[in-house]
mmCIF file of C-alpha atoms in Angstrom:
data_model
loop_
_atom_site.group_PDB
_atom_site.id
_atom_site.type_symbol
_atom_site.label_atom_id
_atom_site.label_comp_id
_atom_site.label_asym_id
_atom_site.label_seq_id
_atom_site.Cartn_x
_atom_site.Cartn_y
_atom_site.Cartn_z
ATOM 1 C CA MET J 1 -0.106 -17.931 17.096
ATOM 2 C CA ALA J 2 -2.224 -18.703 20.157
ATOM 3 C CA ASN J 3 -5.821 -19.785 20.169
ATOM 4 C CA ILE J 4 -8.346 -16.966 20.261
ATOM 5 C CA VAL J 5 -10.892 -16.935 23.025
ATOM 6 C CA ASN J 6 -13.982 -14.760 23.092
ATOM 7 C CA THR J 7 -17.033 -14.627 25.315
ATOM 8 C CA THR J 8 -19.127 -17.078 23.287
ATOM 9 C CA GLY J 9 -16.549 -19.683 22.384
ATOM 10 C CA GLU J 10 -13.027 -20.517 21.460
ATOM 11 C CA TYR J 11 -11.611 -20.468 17.943
ATOM 12 C CA LEU J 12 -8.660 -22.754 17.395
ATOM 13 C CA ASP J 13 -5.863 -21.713 15.019
ATOM 14 C CA ARG J 14 -6.342 -24.726 12.769
ATOM 15 C CA GLN J 15 -10.141 -24.727 13.000
ATOM 16 C CA ARG J 16 -11.702 -24.271 9.574
ATOM 17 C CA VAL J 17 -14.245 -21.497 9.251
ATOM 18 C CA GLU J 18 -16.549 -20.702 6.351
ATOM 19 C CA ILE J 19 -15.915 -17.706 4.135
ATOM 20 C CA GLU J 20 -17.974 -16.688 1.107
ATOM 21 C CA ASN J 21 -16.549 -15.401 -2.191
ATOM 22 C CA LEU J 22 -18.989 -12.617 -3.111
ATOM 23 C CA MET J 23 -17.528 -12.046 -6.573
ATOM 24 C CA PRO J 24 -18.800 -13.897 -9.643
ATOM 25 C CA TRP J 25 -15.282 -14.905 -10.617
ATOM 26 C CA GLU J 26 -12.414 -16.881 -9.152
ATOM 27 C CA VAL J 27 -10.282 -14.883 -6.705
ATOM 28 C CA GLY J 28 -6.744 -15.686 -5.595
ATOM 29 C CA PHE J 29 -4.271 -14.329 -3.062
ATOM 30 C CA PRO J 30 -0.940 -15.290 -1.480
ATOM 31 C CA ALA J 31 -1.194 -17.773 1.402
ATOM 32 C CA ARG J 32 0.096 -16.392 4.717
ATOM 33 C CA ALA J 33 -0.052 -19.339 7.128
ATOM 34 C CA ASP J 34 2.785 -21.862 7.231
ATOM 35 C CA HIS J 35 0.773 -24.989 6.562
ATOM 36 C CA LEU J 36 -0.915 -26.363 3.453
ATOM 37 C CA MET J 37 -3.889 -28.142 5.030
ATOM 38 C CA MET J 38 -5.853 -24.969 5.499
ATOM 39 C CA MET J 39 -8.886 -24.964 3.293
ATOM 40 C CA GLN J 40 -11.851 -26.706 1.742
ATOM 41 C CA GLY J 41 -13.683 -25.547 -1.344
ATOM 42 C CA GLY J 42 -10.727 -23.730 -2.923
ATOM 43 C CA TYR J 43 -7.320 -24.897 -4.019
ATOM 44 C CA CYS J 44 -3.644 -24.089 -3.541
ATOM 45 C CA VAL J 45 -1.057 -23.741 -6.293
ATOM 46 C CA ASP J 46 2.715 -23.292 -6.455
ATOM 47 C CA GLY J 47 3.404 -25.480 -3.441
ATOM 48 C CA GLY J 48 0.684 -23.854 -1.350
ATOM 49 C CA LYS J 49 1.949 -20.302 -1.827
ATOM 50 C CA TYR J 50 -1.295 -19.089 -3.433
ATOM 51 C CA ILE J 51 -4.929 -19.782 -2.652
ATOM 52 C CA TYR J 52 -7.619 -19.648 -5.337
ATOM 53 C CA LEU J 53 -11.281 -19.500 -4.464
ATOM 54 C CA PRO J 54 -13.800 -20.386 -7.128
ATOM 55 C CA ASP J 55 -17.127 -18.749 -7.737
ATOM 56 C CA LYS J 56 -19.992 -21.172 -7.174
ATOM 57 C CA ASP J 57 -22.297 -21.007 -10.140
ATOM 58 C CA VAL J 58 -22.948 -17.476 -11.307
ATOM 59 C CA TYR J 59 -25.401 -18.688 -13.911
ATOM 60 C CA GLN J 60 -27.513 -20.100 -11.091
ATOM 61 C CA TYR J 61 -26.934 -16.860 -9.153
ATOM 62 C CA LYS J 62 -24.979 -18.575 -6.354
ATOM 63 C CA LYS J 63 -21.757 -17.529 -4.704
ATOM 64 C CA GLY J 64 -18.880 -19.799 -3.685
ATOM 65 C CA LYS J 65 -18.226 -20.776 -0.076
ATOM 66 C CA PHE J 66 -14.957 -22.166 1.179
ATOM 67 C CA LYS J 67 -13.243 -22.918 4.466
ATOM 68 C CA ILE J 68 -9.872 -21.730 5.687
ATOM 69 C CA THR J 69 -8.253 -21.918 9.084
ATOM 70 C CA VAL J 70 -8.716 -19.182 11.645
ATOM 71 C CA GLU J 71 -4.945 -18.720 11.521
ATOM 72 C CA GLU J 72 -5.006 -18.053 7.750
ATOM 73 C CA LEU J 73 -7.993 -15.707 8.123
ATOM 74 C CA ILE J 74 -6.226 -13.656 10.804
ATOM 75 C CA GLN J 75 -3.036 -13.573 8.732
ATOM 76 C CA GLN J 76 -4.977 -12.260 5.718
ATOM 77 C CA ILE J 77 -6.656 -9.573 7.833
ATOM 78 C CA SER J 78 -3.383 -8.614 9.573
ATOM 79 C CA SER J 79 -1.604 -8.281 6.235
ATOM 80 C CA GLY J 80 -4.310 -5.889 4.996
ATOM 81 C CA ASN J 81 -5.664 -8.107 2.199
ATOM 82 C CA ARG J 82 -8.434 -5.872 0.819
ATOM 83 C CA GLY J 83 -10.395 -8.936 -0.193
ATOM 84 C CA PHE J 84 -10.937 -9.474 3.535
ATOM 85 C CA VAL J 85 -10.572 -6.013 5.123
ATOM 86 C CA GLY J 86 -12.448 -4.037 2.460
ATOM 87 C CA ILE J 87 -12.246 -0.280 2.189
ATOM 88 C CA ASP J 88 -12.376 0.521 5.915
ATOM 89 C CA GLY J 89 -10.127 -2.159 7.419
ATOM 90 C CA GLU J 90 -13.180 -3.818 9.019
ATOM 91 C CA GLY J 91 -14.613 -5.732 6.067
ATOM 92 C CA LYS J 92 -16.894 -3.111 4.549
ATOM 93 C CA HIS J 93 -17.184 -3.699 0.770
ATOM 94 C CA ALA J 94 -14.748 -6.637 0.912
ATOM 95 C CA CYS J 95 -15.105 -9.418 -1.635
ATOM 96 C CA PHE J 96 -14.979 -12.179 1.004
ATOM 97 C CA ARG J 97 -17.616 -12.460 3.708
ATOM 98 C CA ILE J 98 -17.393 -13.970 7.163
ATOM 99 C CA ASN J 99 -20.998 -15.061 7.733
ATOM 100 C CA ASP J 100 -20.578 -15.669 11.479
ATOM 101 C CA LEU J 101 -20.999 -12.430 13.483
ATOM 102 C CA GLU J 102 -19.112 -13.774 16.521
ATOM 103 C CA LEU J 103 -16.169 -14.857 14.383
ATOM 104 C CA TYR J 104 -16.240 -11.502 12.564
ATOM 105 C CA LYS J 105 -16.155 -9.634 15.903
ATOM 106 C CA THR J 106 -13.272 -11.820 17.095
ATOM 107 C CA VAL J 107 -10.955 -11.694 14.075
ATOM 108 C CA PHE J 108 -11.476 -7.955 13.531
ATOM 109 C CA ASP J 109 -11.291 -7.240 17.283
ATOM 110 C CA LEU J 110 -14.670 -5.498 17.265
ATOM 111 C CA PRO J 111 -16.388 -6.797 20.410
ATOM 112 C CA ASP J 112 -19.184 -4.206 20.207
ATOM 113 C CA ALA J 113 -20.153 -4.857 16.554
ATOM 114 C CA LYS J 114 -23.900 -5.436 16.219
ATOM 115 C CA GLU J 115 -23.984 -6.526 12.584
ATOM 116 C CA LEU J 116 -21.816 -7.659 9.712
ATOM 117 C CA PRO J 117 -20.395 -4.931 7.439
ATOM 118 C CA VAL J 118 -22.053 -3.718 4.244
ATOM 119 C CA GLN J 119 -21.157 -6.139 1.465
ATOM 120 C CA LEU J 120 -22.512 -7.244 -1.891
ATOM 121 C CA THR J 121 -24.363 -10.308 -0.592
ATOM 122 C CA GLN J 122 -27.121 -12.236 -2.323
ATOM 123 C CA GLU J 123 -29.635 -10.941 0.214
ATOM 124 C CA ALA J 124 -28.529 -7.327 -0.266
ATOM 125 C CA ILE J 125 -28.840 -7.654 -4.058
ATOM 126 C CA GLU J 126 -32.324 -9.161 -3.780
ATOM 127 C CA ASN J 127 -33.430 -6.416 -1.367
ATOM 128 C CA LEU J 128 -32.069 -3.754 -3.702
ATOM 129 C CA PHE J 129 -34.022 -5.138 -6.653
ATOM 130 C CA LYS J 130 -37.235 -4.967 -4.605
ATOM 131 C CA ILE J 131 -37.000 -1.159 -4.682
ATOM 132 C CA THR J 132 -39.194 0.197 -7.467
ATOM 133 C CA THR J 133 -38.558 3.943 -7.371
ATOM 134 C CA ALA J 134 -35.543 5.130 -9.352
ATOM 135 C CA LYS J 135 -34.350 7.709 -6.800
ATOM 136 C CA LYS J 136 -34.457 5.338 -3.818
ATOM 137 C CA PHE J 137 -32.857 2.556 -5.894
ATOM 138 C CA ARG J 138 -29.963 4.835 -6.879
ATOM 139 C CA GLU J 139 -29.425 5.964 -3.273
ATOM 140 C CA GLU J 140 -29.272 2.388 -2.007
ATOM 141 C CA LEU J 141 -27.174 1.262 -4.996
ATOM 142 C CA GLU J 142 -24.553 3.890 -4.142
ATOM 143 C CA LYS J 143 -24.409 2.616 -0.536
ATOM 144 C CA LEU J 144 -24.158 -1.063 -1.499
ATOM 145 C CA VAL J 145 -21.919 -0.895 -4.573
ATOM 146 C CA VAL J 146 -18.805 1.234 -4.065
ATOM 147 C CA THR J 147 -15.652 -0.389 -5.446
ATOM 148 C CA ASP J 148 -14.874 -1.054 -9.104
ATOM 149 C CA SER J 149 -15.009 -4.809 -8.528
ATOM 150 C CA GLU J 150 -18.426 -4.440 -6.876
ATOM 151 C CA LYS J 151 -19.653 -2.430 -9.868
ATOM 152 C CA LYS J 152 -18.518 -5.142 -12.280
ATOM 153 C CA ALA J 153 -19.931 -7.884 -10.069
ATOM 154 C CA PHE J 154 -23.248 -6.088 -9.640
ATOM 155 C CA ALA J 155 -23.606 -5.566 -13.385
ATOM 156 C CA TYR J 156 -22.789 -9.231 -13.892
ATOM 157 C CA PHE J 157 -25.336 -10.355 -11.301
ATOM 158 C CA THR J 158 -27.896 -8.060 -12.901
ATOM 159 C CA VAL J 159 -27.367 -9.683 -16.294
ATOM 160 C CA TYR J 160 -27.844 -13.139 -14.782
ATOM 161 C CA HIS J 161 -30.637 -12.140 -12.410
ATOM 162 C CA PRO J 162 -33.411 -14.734 -12.715
ATOM 163 C CA LYS J 163 -36.013 -11.995 -13.173
ATOM 164 C CA LEU J 164 -33.987 -9.662 -15.398
ATOM 165 C CA LYS J 165 -36.823 -9.205 -17.877
ATOM 166 C CA GLU J 166 -39.182 -8.190 -15.059
ATOM 167 C CA LEU J 167 -36.955 -5.394 -13.738
ATOM 168 C CA PRO J 168 -38.173 -1.882 -14.637
ATOM 169 C CA LEU J 169 -36.206 -0.207 -17.424
ATOM 170 C CA VAL J 170 -35.459 2.820 -15.220
ATOM 171 C CA ILE J 171 -33.803 0.505 -12.675
ATOM 172 C CA LEU J 172 -31.731 -1.187 -15.389
ATOM 173 C CA LYS J 173 -30.651 2.208 -16.734
ATOM 174 C CA ASN J 174 -29.582 3.193 -13.225
ATOM 175 C CA VAL J 175 -27.444 0.041 -13.049
ATOM 176 C CA GLU J 176 -25.859 0.815 -16.421
ATOM 177 C CA ASN J 177 -25.218 4.471 -15.621
ATOM 178 C CA TYR J 178 -23.726 3.741 -12.209
ATOM 179 C CA THR J 179 -21.586 0.739 -13.158
ATOM 180 C CA GLY J 180 -20.602 2.011 -16.600
ATOM 181 C CA ILE J 181 -21.495 -1.378 -18.093
ATOM 182 C CA ASN J 182 -24.206 -1.820 -20.698
ATOM 183 C CA ILE J 183 -25.926 -4.942 -19.426
ATOM 184 C CA TYR J 184 -27.491 -5.704 -22.783
ATOM 185 C CA ASP J 185 -24.033 -5.903 -24.398
ATOM 186 C CA VAL J 186 -22.892 -8.719 -22.077
ATOM 187 C CA ASP J 187 -22.669 -12.076 -23.844
ATOM 188 C CA GLN J 188 -25.054 -14.377 -21.978
ATOM 189 C CA SER J 189 -24.296 -17.424 -24.090
ATOM 190 C CA GLU J 190 -21.472 -18.625 -21.841
#
C-alpha cells in the first residue's frame, strides 16, 4: 500500500493515528494489516490476528483512545468494518471515531467533507442533556442514537452521568422508552 497524500499533509502507512472507542465496553475486531506493531492503547491476541480496544473509564465518563497505523485504518474501512464505517459507509453512527477531520476526509475519500459524521461522542451526549424540553430532546435523541449498540451505550452513559439526579424525569423517561432499558434497574455497584 502506498503512502496517502492529501492537500494538507502526507499520511504514512505505518504512521499511528488516534482513534476513539465511543462504546463503554471493550471492542475487538480481526486485524487486517500484515504487521503486529500497529497500535498503542489496545492489545493484540492470537498472534496479532485480533485487536481489542478497551474502554477508558466509563465510571468517570471517559472513552478510550488508541492508536493504529493508517494502513490498518484503511484496511478496516475497505473491508467494511461497521465499527469504522458506521451505517452509511462514511462513519456515521460508527463506534470508533477519527477525531482529525483531515484524516477522516483522506481515509474515506471525502475531500469536500466539512465536518465529522454524527456519532455518540462525549460532546454530543453533553449537548443532548442540555435540552430541557421533552419533544426537542426526543427529536435530537433519535438523530444521535440510532443503532442498538448506541442505544445500549447511551443508556449506560445516562446511568453513569455525573449529574444523573439533576436530569428531569421526563428526559430520563424518554431515554428509557427510546433505548428500551430501565436505567434505574442497572446495577451501579460495579
